[in-house]
Short mmCIF file of C-alpha atoms and ligand atoms in Angstrom, two decimals:
data_model
loop_
_atom_site.label_atom_id
_atom_site.label_comp_id
_atom_site.label_asym_id
_atom_site.label_seq_id
_atom_site.Cartn_x
_atom_site.Cartn_y
_atom_site.Cartn_z
CA MET A 1 18.41 152.17 180.20
CA SER A 2 17.59 155.62 177.94
CA SER A 3 15.78 152.56 175.00
CA GLN A 4 12.34 153.45 176.96
CA PRO A 5 9.91 155.50 174.67
CA PRO A 6 10.45 159.12 175.84
CA PRO A 7 7.45 160.54 177.52
CA ARG A 8 4.55 162.49 176.15
CA GLU A 9 5.47 165.73 175.21
CA PRO A 10 3.49 168.87 176.42
CA THR A 11 0.76 170.47 174.27
CA SER A 12 1.60 173.92 173.68
CA ALA A 13 -1.01 175.24 176.01
CA GLU A 14 1.05 173.75 179.01
CA PRO A 15 3.51 175.97 179.69
CA ALA A 16 1.43 178.69 180.06
CA GLU A 17 -0.65 177.02 182.32
CA CYS A 18 2.24 175.92 184.39
CA PHE A 19 3.94 179.19 184.63
CA ARG A 20 0.39 180.55 185.79
CA ARG A 21 0.18 177.92 188.42
CA ALA A 22 3.87 178.29 189.49
CA ARG A 23 2.96 182.16 189.64
CA ALA A 24 0.18 181.70 192.63
CA ALA A 25 2.00 179.18 194.18
CA SER A 26 5.18 181.48 194.24
CA SER A 27 2.69 184.19 195.72
CA ARG A 28 1.98 181.68 198.58
CA LEU A 29 5.50 180.51 199.34
CA ARG A 30 6.46 183.84 199.83
CA GLY A 31 4.49 183.84 202.81
CA THR A 32 6.06 181.08 204.34
CA ARG A 33 9.13 180.96 206.68
CA VAL A 34 12.67 179.34 205.90
CA ARG A 35 11.88 177.18 208.53
CA GLU A 36 9.07 175.76 207.35
CA ARG A 37 10.18 175.10 204.27
CA SER A 38 12.94 173.42 205.87
CA ARG A 39 10.61 170.74 207.55
CA HIS A 40 9.88 170.10 204.04
CA ILE A 41 13.11 169.42 203.05
CA ASP A 42 13.84 166.86 206.15
CA ALA A 43 10.86 165.37 205.12
CA LEU A 44 11.69 164.79 201.81
CA ALA A 45 15.17 163.12 203.33
CA GLY A 46 13.27 160.62 205.21
CA VAL A 47 11.04 160.00 202.10
CA ILE A 48 13.95 159.24 200.16
CA ARG A 49 16.03 157.28 202.48
CA ASN A 50 13.10 154.87 203.20
CA ARG A 51 12.11 154.23 199.23
CA ARG A 52 16.02 154.44 198.14
CA GLU A 53 16.46 150.95 196.71
CA ALA A 54 13.28 151.67 194.48
CA ILE A 55 15.04 155.06 193.66
CA ILE A 56 18.17 152.95 192.66
CA ASP A 57 16.37 150.74 190.35
CA ARG A 58 14.78 153.78 188.77
CA VAL A 59 17.82 155.15 188.15
CA ILE A 60 19.80 151.96 187.11
CA LYS A 61 16.89 151.41 184.46
CA GLU A 62 17.21 154.39 182.77
CA THR A 63 20.85 155.22 182.83
CA GLY A 64 22.69 151.79 182.58
CA LYS A 65 25.08 152.62 186.16
CA SER A 66 26.26 150.56 188.07
CA ARG A 67 24.68 149.78 191.86
CA THR A 68 27.36 151.55 193.57
CA ASP A 69 27.54 154.28 191.55
CA ALA A 70 23.79 155.24 192.07
CA LEU A 71 23.98 154.67 195.56
CA VAL A 72 26.50 156.92 196.43
CA SER A 73 26.45 159.59 193.76
CA GLU A 74 22.91 160.17 193.65
CA ILE A 75 21.47 158.91 196.87
CA LEU A 76 23.84 159.50 199.65
CA SER A 77 24.98 162.76 198.43
CA VAL A 78 21.49 164.39 197.98
CA LEU A 79 20.65 162.99 201.10
CA ASP A 80 23.71 164.84 202.40
CA HIS A 81 22.64 167.92 200.83
CA LEU A 82 19.17 167.81 202.21
CA VAL A 83 20.40 167.61 205.46
CA TYR A 84 22.91 170.44 204.98
CA LEU A 85 19.55 172.29 203.47
CA ARG A 86 17.88 171.58 206.66
CA ARG A 87 20.37 172.52 209.34
CA PHE A 88 21.68 175.74 207.63
CA ALA A 89 19.68 177.34 204.96
CA PRO A 90 17.50 179.11 207.87
CA LYS A 91 20.35 180.62 209.08
CA ILE A 92 21.91 181.54 205.42
CA LEU A 93 18.69 182.81 204.52
CA ALA A 94 18.01 184.87 208.27
CA ASP A 95 17.71 188.71 207.81
CA ARG A 96 21.71 189.96 208.15
CA LYS A 97 22.34 193.34 209.87
CA VAL A 98 25.79 194.54 207.82
CA HIS A 99 28.24 197.48 209.03
CA THR A 100 27.35 200.76 208.53
CA PRO A 101 29.99 203.53 208.35
CA LEU A 102 30.45 206.51 210.29
CA THR A 103 29.12 208.60 207.60
CA LEU A 104 25.81 206.75 207.95
CA MET A 105 25.64 207.37 211.81
CA GLY A 106 22.77 206.51 213.30
CA LYS A 107 21.43 203.94 210.78
CA GLN A 108 21.11 200.31 210.65
CA SER A 109 21.63 198.55 207.16
CA TRP A 110 20.56 194.91 206.77
CA VAL A 111 20.12 192.31 204.07
CA TYR A 112 17.41 190.72 203.26
CA PHE A 113 17.21 187.18 201.07
CA GLU A 114 14.10 187.01 199.34
CA PRO A 115 12.61 184.53 196.76
CA LEU A 116 12.91 185.28 192.76
CA GLY A 117 9.82 183.73 192.36
CA ILE A 118 9.83 181.05 189.58
CA VAL A 119 13.08 179.12 188.74
CA LEU A 120 13.43 176.96 186.01
CA VAL A 121 15.36 173.96 186.30
CA ILE A 122 16.72 172.51 182.97
CA SER A 123 18.82 169.25 183.90
CA PRO A 124 21.22 166.41 181.75
CA TRP A 125 20.86 162.90 181.43
CA ASN A 126 24.36 161.80 183.44
CA TYR A 127 23.11 162.02 187.63
CA PRO A 128 19.25 162.37 186.82
CA PHE A 129 17.96 162.46 190.54
CA TYR A 130 20.68 164.10 191.86
CA GLN A 131 20.35 166.88 189.42
CA ALA A 132 16.64 167.13 189.74
CA ILE A 133 16.73 167.15 193.95
CA VAL A 134 19.30 169.27 194.43
CA PRO A 135 18.63 172.17 192.33
CA ILE A 136 15.01 171.97 193.01
CA THR A 137 15.38 172.12 196.76
CA SER A 138 18.11 174.82 196.62
CA ALA A 139 15.66 176.71 194.58
CA PHE A 140 12.56 176.01 196.54
CA VAL A 141 13.86 176.47 200.31
CA ALA A 142 14.81 180.30 199.16
CA GLY A 143 11.17 179.97 198.56
CA ASN A 144 10.78 179.92 194.94
CA ALA A 145 8.36 178.06 192.94
CA VAL A 146 9.99 175.52 190.48
CA VAL A 147 9.24 174.14 187.21
CA TYR A 148 11.31 171.41 186.44
CA LYS A 149 12.56 169.82 183.28
CA PRO A 150 14.43 166.53 182.96
CA SER A 151 16.24 165.33 180.50
CA GLU A 152 14.22 163.66 177.43
CA TYR A 153 16.79 160.76 177.68
CA THR A 154 16.14 159.82 181.67
CA PRO A 155 12.78 161.51 182.88
CA LEU A 156 12.51 158.88 185.76
CA GLN A 157 8.78 160.02 185.06
CA GLY A 158 6.60 160.09 188.00
CA LEU A 159 9.25 159.51 190.22
CA VAL A 160 10.18 163.14 191.72
CA GLU A 161 6.33 164.09 192.06
CA GLU A 162 5.66 161.01 193.82
CA LEU A 163 8.47 161.89 196.25
CA LEU A 164 7.45 165.53 196.76
CA HIS A 165 4.20 164.15 197.70
CA ALA A 166 4.97 162.22 200.02
CA ALA A 167 7.62 164.75 201.46
CA GLY A 168 4.05 166.83 201.65
CA PHE A 169 5.04 169.30 199.24
CA GLU A 170 1.52 171.43 197.58
CA PRO A 171 1.83 170.08 194.08
CA ASP A 172 2.48 173.58 192.44
CA TRP A 173 5.34 174.42 194.72
CA VAL A 174 7.47 172.31 192.30
CA GLN A 175 6.01 170.93 188.65
CA VAL A 176 7.71 168.81 186.49
CA VAL A 177 7.38 169.00 182.91
CA TYR A 178 8.47 166.46 180.30
CA GLY A 179 10.06 166.77 177.03
CA ASP A 180 12.79 167.85 175.01
CA GLY A 181 14.85 171.00 174.43
CA ALA A 182 11.69 172.56 172.49
CA THR A 183 10.23 171.98 175.61
CA GLY A 184 12.56 173.65 177.38
CA ALA A 185 12.51 176.65 174.88
CA ALA A 186 8.97 176.95 175.61
CA LEU A 187 9.37 177.04 179.22
CA ILE A 188 11.72 179.49 178.85
CA ASP A 189 9.08 182.01 176.79
CA GLU A 190 7.11 181.56 179.90
CA ARG A 191 10.05 184.28 181.35
CA PRO A 192 10.80 182.42 184.36
CA ASP A 193 12.68 184.41 187.10
CA LYS A 194 15.92 182.73 186.88
CA ILE A 195 17.25 179.73 184.55
CA PHE A 196 19.00 177.09 186.15
CA PHE A 197 20.63 175.25 183.95
CA THR A 198 22.95 172.36 184.12
CA GLY A 199 24.01 170.66 180.52
CA SER A 200 26.16 171.13 177.23
CA VAL A 201 28.24 174.17 176.38
CA ARG A 202 25.98 173.93 173.27
CA THR A 203 22.75 174.34 174.93
CA GLY A 204 24.10 176.58 177.45
CA LYS A 205 24.67 178.90 175.06
CA LYS A 206 21.11 178.62 173.01
CA ILE A 207 19.31 179.27 176.48
CA MET A 208 21.40 182.39 177.27
CA ALA A 209 20.90 183.92 173.78
CA GLN A 210 16.99 182.81 174.73
CA ALA A 211 16.97 184.58 178.03
CA ALA A 212 18.76 187.87 176.81
CA PRO A 213 15.96 189.85 175.52
CA ALA A 214 13.85 189.48 178.30
CA LEU A 215 16.62 190.08 181.13
CA ILE A 216 16.50 186.39 182.80
CA PRO A 217 19.20 185.52 184.82
CA VAL A 218 20.87 182.33 184.11
CA GLU A 219 23.08 180.23 185.48
CA LEU A 220 25.09 177.86 183.77
CA GLU A 221 26.60 174.69 184.98
CA LEU A 222 28.19 173.39 181.82
CA GLY A 223 30.83 170.67 180.41
CA GLY A 224 34.33 170.14 181.91
CA LYS A 225 37.78 169.02 181.04
CA ASP A 226 39.29 168.41 184.23
CA PRO A 227 43.01 167.92 184.84
CA MET A 228 44.35 165.77 187.42
CA ILE A 229 48.04 166.63 188.37
CA VAL A 230 50.09 164.12 190.04
CA PHE A 231 53.72 165.46 191.56
CA GLU A 232 56.78 163.22 192.06
CA ASP A 233 56.26 162.87 195.67
CA ALA A 234 52.85 161.69 195.65
CA ASN A 235 51.54 158.57 197.23
CA LEU A 236 51.52 156.55 193.58
CA LYS A 237 49.15 153.79 194.85
CA ARG A 238 46.24 156.11 196.16
CA ALA A 239 46.62 158.36 193.22
CA ALA A 240 46.92 155.60 190.70
CA ALA A 241 43.11 154.71 192.58
CA GLY A 242 41.93 157.76 192.64
CA ALA A 243 42.62 158.92 188.89
CA LEU A 244 40.92 155.48 188.46
CA TRP A 245 37.65 156.33 190.26
CA GLY A 246 37.75 159.88 188.89
CA ALA A 247 37.66 159.05 185.48
CA MET A 248 35.43 155.93 185.51
CA THR A 249 32.85 156.37 187.98
CA ASN A 250 29.35 156.79 186.31
CA THR A 251 31.27 155.27 183.46
CA GLY A 252 32.98 158.74 182.81
CA GLN A 253 29.65 160.12 182.31
CA SER A 254 30.51 163.00 184.84
CA CYS A 255 31.16 166.83 184.53
CA THR A 256 34.04 166.63 186.66
CA SER A 257 35.53 162.95 185.16
CA VAL A 258 39.38 163.17 184.93
CA GLU A 259 40.12 164.05 181.51
CA TYR A 260 43.75 164.61 181.81
CA LEU A 261 45.75 162.71 184.13
CA TYR A 262 49.10 164.90 184.17
CA VAL A 263 52.16 162.93 185.26
CA GLN A 264 55.66 164.07 186.78
CA GLU A 265 57.76 162.70 183.73
CA SER A 266 60.32 161.41 186.71
CA ILE A 267 57.52 158.79 187.54
CA TYR A 268 55.96 158.54 184.42
CA GLU A 269 56.62 155.03 183.75
CA GLU A 270 56.18 153.57 187.24
CA PHE A 271 52.73 155.11 187.96
CA LYS A 272 51.37 154.29 184.08
CA ARG A 273 52.29 150.43 185.05
CA ARG A 274 50.36 150.51 187.89
CA LEU A 275 47.46 152.63 186.26
CA VAL A 276 46.88 150.07 183.47
CA ALA A 277 47.37 147.04 186.07
CA GLU A 278 44.82 148.45 187.99
CA ALA A 279 42.73 149.55 185.31
CA ASN A 280 42.51 145.92 183.93
CA LYS A 281 40.99 144.45 186.95
CA LEU A 282 37.84 146.71 187.28
CA ARG A 283 34.96 144.93 186.46
CA GLN A 284 32.17 146.14 184.14
CA SER A 285 29.08 145.13 183.43
CA LEU A 286 25.02 146.23 182.38
CA ASP A 287 24.24 143.84 185.27
CA ALA A 288 23.36 145.95 187.73
CA GLY A 289 24.68 143.78 190.31
CA ASP A 290 26.60 144.69 193.73
CA ASP A 291 30.39 143.65 192.65
CA ILE A 292 30.25 145.74 189.33
CA ASP A 293 32.32 148.67 189.22
CA LEU A 294 31.22 150.03 186.00
CA GLY A 295 28.03 149.74 183.96
CA GLY A 296 26.96 150.73 180.70
CA MET A 297 26.93 154.34 179.09
CA THR A 298 23.50 155.95 179.17
CA THR A 299 22.74 156.63 175.66
CA ASP A 300 23.96 155.64 172.33
CA PHE A 301 24.82 158.96 170.73
CA GLN A 302 27.01 159.33 173.53
CA CYS A 303 28.59 155.88 172.91
CA GLU A 304 29.53 156.85 169.21
CA ILE A 305 31.07 160.03 170.74
CA VAL A 306 33.74 158.71 172.43
CA ARG A 307 34.54 156.21 169.85
CA GLU A 308 34.88 158.48 167.57
CA GLN A 309 37.03 160.46 169.69
CA LEU A 310 39.48 157.27 170.07
CA ARG A 311 39.18 156.47 166.41
CA ASP A 312 40.42 159.97 166.09
CA ALA A 313 43.01 159.76 168.57
CA ALA A 314 44.31 156.03 167.27
CA GLY A 315 44.44 157.76 163.76
CA ARG A 316 46.96 160.46 164.69
CA GLY A 317 49.35 158.19 166.79
CA ALA A 318 47.76 157.64 170.45
CA ARG A 319 48.88 153.93 171.87
CA VAL A 320 45.90 152.11 173.77
CA LEU A 321 47.16 150.86 176.90
CA ALA A 322 44.07 149.31 178.35
CA GLY A 323 40.26 149.23 177.16
CA GLY A 324 39.38 150.60 174.14
CA GLY A 325 36.17 151.50 172.24
CA GLY A 326 34.66 147.91 172.89
CA SER A 327 32.06 146.32 170.40
CA GLU A 328 30.09 149.05 168.03
CA GLY A 329 25.97 148.64 168.41
CA THR A 330 26.61 147.63 172.66
CA ARG A 331 26.21 149.92 175.25
CA ILE A 332 29.57 148.75 176.83
CA ILE A 333 32.99 151.05 176.73
CA PRO A 334 35.62 149.92 179.14
CA PRO A 335 37.44 151.58 181.02
CA THR A 336 40.14 153.10 178.98
CA VAL A 337 43.89 154.29 179.50
CA ILE A 338 45.50 155.63 176.57
CA GLU A 339 49.06 157.51 176.10
CA ALA A 340 51.39 159.44 173.57
CA VAL A 341 47.98 161.87 173.11
CA SER A 342 48.72 165.02 171.05
CA PRO A 343 47.13 168.53 171.45
CA GLU A 344 45.29 168.33 167.53
CA MET A 345 43.30 165.10 168.79
CA ARG A 346 39.80 165.49 169.28
CA LEU A 347 40.42 163.80 172.65
CA LEU A 348 42.30 166.58 174.33
CA THR A 349 40.20 169.25 172.88
CA GLU A 350 36.63 168.48 173.32
CA GLU A 351 34.83 166.93 176.22
CA THR A 352 34.96 163.18 176.22
CA PHE A 353 32.07 161.85 178.39
CA GLY A 354 33.08 158.60 179.02
CA PRO A 355 35.12 156.32 180.85
CA VAL A 356 38.74 157.30 178.83
CA LEU A 357 41.92 158.08 180.61
CA PRO A 358 44.39 159.92 178.41
CA ILE A 359 48.06 160.01 180.55
CA ILE A 360 50.45 162.72 179.57
CA SER A 361 53.46 163.75 181.13
CA PHE A 362 54.96 167.33 182.19
CA GLU A 363 57.88 168.56 183.66
CA ASP A 364 57.71 170.91 186.48
CA GLU A 365 55.02 172.84 188.33
CA ALA A 366 55.16 175.97 185.80
CA ASP A 367 54.86 173.61 182.69
CA VAL A 368 51.85 171.76 184.02
CA ILE A 369 50.25 175.07 185.30
CA ARG A 370 50.61 176.55 181.77
CA ARG A 371 48.85 173.23 180.34
CA VAL A 372 46.22 173.14 182.32
CA ASN A 373 45.43 176.84 181.81
CA GLU A 374 45.33 176.30 178.08
CA SER A 375 42.04 174.70 178.25
CA GLU A 376 38.98 176.21 177.19
CA TYR A 377 37.34 174.66 180.65
CA GLY A 378 37.81 175.26 184.06
CA LEU A 379 35.22 173.52 186.48
CA SER A 380 37.58 171.36 188.58
CA ALA A 381 40.96 169.81 189.37
CA SER A 382 42.57 168.06 191.42
CA VAL A 383 46.39 168.40 192.67
CA TRP A 384 48.60 165.53 194.17
CA THR A 385 51.60 165.88 196.14
CA ALA A 386 53.10 165.28 199.65
CA ASP A 387 53.82 169.11 199.98
CA ILE A 388 50.41 170.66 200.69
CA GLU A 389 52.29 174.04 200.30
CA ARG A 390 52.89 173.06 196.48
CA ALA A 391 49.18 171.60 196.30
CA LYS A 392 47.85 175.38 197.72
CA ARG A 393 50.18 177.47 195.13
CA VAL A 394 48.85 175.21 192.18
CA ALA A 395 45.34 175.07 193.35
CA ARG A 396 45.32 179.15 193.48
CA ALA A 397 47.31 179.36 189.88
CA ILE A 398 44.74 177.23 188.31
CA VAL A 399 42.02 179.22 186.44
CA THR A 400 38.92 176.26 187.55
CA GLY A 401 35.89 176.81 189.92
CA ASN A 402 36.84 173.78 192.29
CA VAL A 403 40.31 171.85 193.38
CA SER A 404 40.68 168.84 195.06
CA ILE A 405 44.02 168.08 196.91
CA ASN A 406 44.95 164.57 197.14
CA ASN A 407 41.62 163.68 196.20
CA VAL A 408 39.31 163.89 193.29
CA MET A 409 35.93 164.96 192.63
CA LEU A 410 35.76 165.80 196.46
CA THR A 411 34.62 169.82 196.40
CA GLU A 412 31.00 168.23 195.19
CA GLY A 413 31.13 165.82 197.92
CA ASN A 414 30.68 168.21 200.61
CA PRO A 415 27.03 170.33 200.24
CA ALA A 416 28.64 173.38 202.18
CA LEU A 417 30.88 173.89 199.42
CA PRO A 418 29.69 176.33 196.33
CA PHE A 419 30.03 174.26 193.02
CA GLY A 420 30.24 176.12 189.59
CA GLY A 421 32.56 176.90 186.60
CA THR A 422 34.55 179.39 184.89
CA LYS A 423 35.13 179.74 181.06
CA GLN A 424 33.36 177.31 179.00
CA SER A 425 32.37 175.49 182.00
CA GLY A 426 29.92 178.09 182.93
CA PHE A 427 29.23 180.95 185.89
CA GLY A 428 27.33 180.98 188.61
CA ARG A 429 27.34 179.01 191.61
CA TYR A 430 25.26 176.22 193.62
CA LYS A 431 24.84 174.59 196.85
CA GLY A 432 26.58 175.88 200.17
CA GLU A 433 25.86 179.61 201.07
CA PHE A 434 26.67 181.17 198.09
CA GLY A 435 24.31 178.95 196.15
CA LEU A 436 21.34 179.66 198.08
CA TYR A 437 22.02 183.50 197.37
CA SER A 438 21.93 182.70 193.88
CA PHE A 439 18.11 181.62 194.06
CA SER A 440 17.36 184.52 196.41
CA ASN A 441 16.70 188.42 195.38
CA ILE A 442 19.37 190.07 197.70
CA LYS A 443 17.70 192.99 198.96
CA SER A 444 19.55 196.03 200.70
CA VAL A 445 17.53 197.98 203.25
CA ILE A 446 18.90 201.08 205.04
CA VAL A 447 16.34 201.80 208.29
CA ASP A 448 16.49 205.67 209.84
CA LYS A 449 14.88 205.72 212.70
CA ASN A 450 15.30 209.64 213.15
CA SER A 451 12.71 211.18 210.83
CA ALA A 452 12.76 214.85 212.02
CA LYS A 453 16.18 215.49 210.69
CA ILE A 454 17.41 216.91 207.31
CA GLU A 455 20.37 215.11 206.06
CA ALA A 456 23.69 217.10 205.65
CA ASN A 457 24.19 215.87 201.79
CA TRP A 458 20.75 216.98 200.89
CA TYR A 459 20.12 220.44 199.46
CA PRO A 460 20.96 223.51 199.79
CA TYR A 461 24.51 223.39 198.26
CA THR A 462 26.25 226.07 199.47
CA LYS A 463 29.95 226.95 199.82
CA ARG A 464 30.38 226.72 203.64
CA LYS A 465 28.69 223.20 203.29
CA TYR A 466 31.40 222.39 201.07
CA GLU A 467 34.29 223.08 202.97
CA LEU A 468 32.99 221.35 205.88
CA PHE A 469 32.32 218.20 203.63
CA SER A 470 35.86 218.86 202.53
CA ARG A 471 37.24 219.01 205.82
CA LEU A 472 34.99 215.95 207.29
CA THR A 473 36.43 213.79 204.28
CA ASP A 474 39.74 214.83 205.08
CA THR A 475 39.55 214.19 209.32
CA LEU A 476 37.55 210.51 208.42
CA PHE A 477 40.00 209.03 205.96
CA SER A 478 43.29 209.95 208.25
CA ARG A 479 44.63 207.93 211.17
CA GLY A 480 45.11 208.86 215.05
CA ILE A 481 42.89 210.21 218.03
CA ALA A 482 43.26 213.64 216.77
CA ALA A 483 42.09 213.10 213.18
CA PHE A 484 39.18 211.68 215.26
CA THR A 485 38.34 214.03 217.52
CA LYS A 486 38.48 216.57 214.53
CA PHE A 487 36.04 214.49 212.47
CA ALA A 488 33.43 214.49 215.46
CA ILE A 489 33.94 218.49 215.43
CA THR A 490 33.11 218.93 211.57
CA GLY A 491 30.58 216.83 212.00
CA LEU A 492 28.50 218.59 214.86
CA LYS A 493 29.17 221.27 213.18
CA LEU A 494 27.85 220.24 209.61
CA GLU A 495 24.97 218.54 211.32
CA SER A 496 24.04 221.71 212.83
CA TYR A 497 24.59 223.95 209.54
CA ALA A 498 22.88 221.51 207.90
CA GLN A 499 19.39 221.57 210.03
CA LYS A 500 19.32 225.67 209.32
CA GLY A 501 18.55 225.30 205.79
CA ARG A 502 18.61 227.80 203.15
CA GLU A 503 18.78 231.11 205.19
P1 NAD B 601 21.99 168.91 176.85
O1 NAD B 601 22.81 170.32 176.53
O2 NAD B 601 22.37 168.36 175.59
O3 NAD B 601 20.55 168.73 177.31
C1 NAD B 601 20.54 169.55 178.98
C2 NAD B 601 19.36 169.68 178.92
O4 NAD B 601 18.75 170.87 178.07
C3 NAD B 601 18.05 168.72 178.86
O5 NAD B 601 17.14 168.54 179.74
C4 NAD B 601 17.57 169.36 177.12
O6 NAD B 601 16.13 168.53 176.97
C5 NAD B 601 17.83 170.49 177.41
N1 NAD B 601 17.80 171.44 176.08
C6 NAD B 601 18.26 171.20 175.13
N2 NAD B 601 18.08 171.93 174.09
C7 NAD B 601 17.70 173.25 174.71
C8 NAD B 601 16.46 174.44 174.56
N3 NAD B 601 17.30 174.76 173.31
N4 NAD B 601 16.50 174.88 175.25
C9 NAD B 601 16.45 174.76 176.66
N5 NAD B 601 16.56 173.35 176.86
C10 NAD B 601 17.26 172.29 176.27
O7 NAD B 601 23.30 167.65 177.67
P2 NAD B 601 22.83 166.60 178.27
O8 NAD B 601 23.71 165.65 177.07
O9 NAD B 601 21.83 166.43 178.49
O10 NAD B 601 24.09 166.52 179.58
C11 NAD B 601 25.60 166.15 179.42
C12 NAD B 601 26.17 167.33 179.34
O11 NAD B 601 26.08 168.05 180.84
C13 NAD B 601 27.88 167.41 179.52
O12 NAD B 601 28.44 168.33 178.52
C14 NAD B 601 28.33 167.33 180.99
O13 NAD B 601 29.42 167.77 181.22
C15 NAD B 601 27.15 168.48 181.52
N6 NAD B 601 26.76 168.40 182.79
C16 NAD B 601 27.71 169.57 183.83
C17 NAD B 601 27.38 169.51 185.17
C18 NAD B 601 27.92 170.78 185.93
O14 NAD B 601 27.03 170.83 187.14
N7 NAD B 601 28.78 171.47 185.44
C19 NAD B 601 26.78 168.40 185.72
C20 NAD B 601 26.07 167.54 184.96
C21 NAD B 601 26.21 167.41 183.34
#
């Protein structure tokens, strides 16, 4: 786990040197085609697939997560993403012809998706492999050079470089710089063309403030406090299993972990009974065997945050139904279910980021929507009910970036869906089509092949021209064949009048 000594911090000259190389690499990358870059993505997928057990060993060593968590959320989902990029990035980033209105007759309108230049990716410690490869490859396939700074707690030192090298990436296409927050800040000083940040709200605000004077665009993927809403007609067995997985996977250290479990009051007691019985069956260990459901926590400080929230909640009358804070001084926090929670508890207002599931009853649809929307966060949510129309209604009514219906944490399982938050959970979207646009300079181009004509809206302005334009406006925005005919006649008159110039 993250008890290993932190990697060497860069010298003060290194960020500048790294950006000098990245600038040169970015110019070279501009000359490559998307298809060429996606071949490297394909090669990387092959390397990762072949070396997956070694990668999993490294991830477990630094994070303490269970082996299945590492395989499913760090390898399988990364491979899914890479396959998506290889298949779809060339189509998504291809030049696109768009509609040209009648007023611009004879022209062609295009959108080009071009690289931004250098993208600085700063990542957290909870999914160190996924949070490296997914943003790096998204930025790269869009033609950007990438500077990547992993978390100082889970640096996976040398691993990303080794895999990229094996996949035929040139060394300066993607550079990895190790260090803590001060290193991240020094890299921002080098003025990347975009910052893609995943991490806490606190750091996100600092990064945005540092980026503001140089107007560096930032994308912030921040914390969450995700609700799961269970209506009385849901399949309770499946919903209870989903709630436990959603709250406990990666030992609760996921930005989209279930942190509020809202259960309709008519089924509250029965649901609670099932949940607690299942929670007590979960197996947890620091020994990364295949039969382990939950591993340990990754850092001592996160254990302390979770235990402090549990102490605060217990002191204010909350009841622990399963689990609890575990022994002080260990990285084990057992899967915990807790009830009788109230809004003044830190457990309900701050991100917990641990294996703790507060269960809360609600009255009806309107009640739960109101309570969910009171949250300062808006990353993702899930709605469980047999009534799909109700589920869709609730999905639309809650202010959040992602919603899974009768499933949990599933939107991020589909690489074609954009991912990102609202409110304190940040802004911007990555992954899928919209995600590739986030790493692109979206350039509008209009082509006018007729170079001889004087445009009607150019000078000179005259009373006659004004009248013709006025008639054109009337006829263009009216419906029917008569209006269209008048529009065409007026257009021709205006055209011929414009060619005369000032008499
Ligand atoms: P953090 O904010 O402490 O650190 C994240 C990264 O920022 C680290 O690499 C750190 O070294 C760097 N950093 C710190 N200060 C900096 C500064 N001033 N300038 C530049 N870089 C700086 O977050 P963490 O504890 O590593 O991660 C946990 C948080 O990440 C949780 O809040 C979690 O919800 C969030 N998260 C969000 C998503 C998402 O997609 N929305 C995904 C995973 C994690």
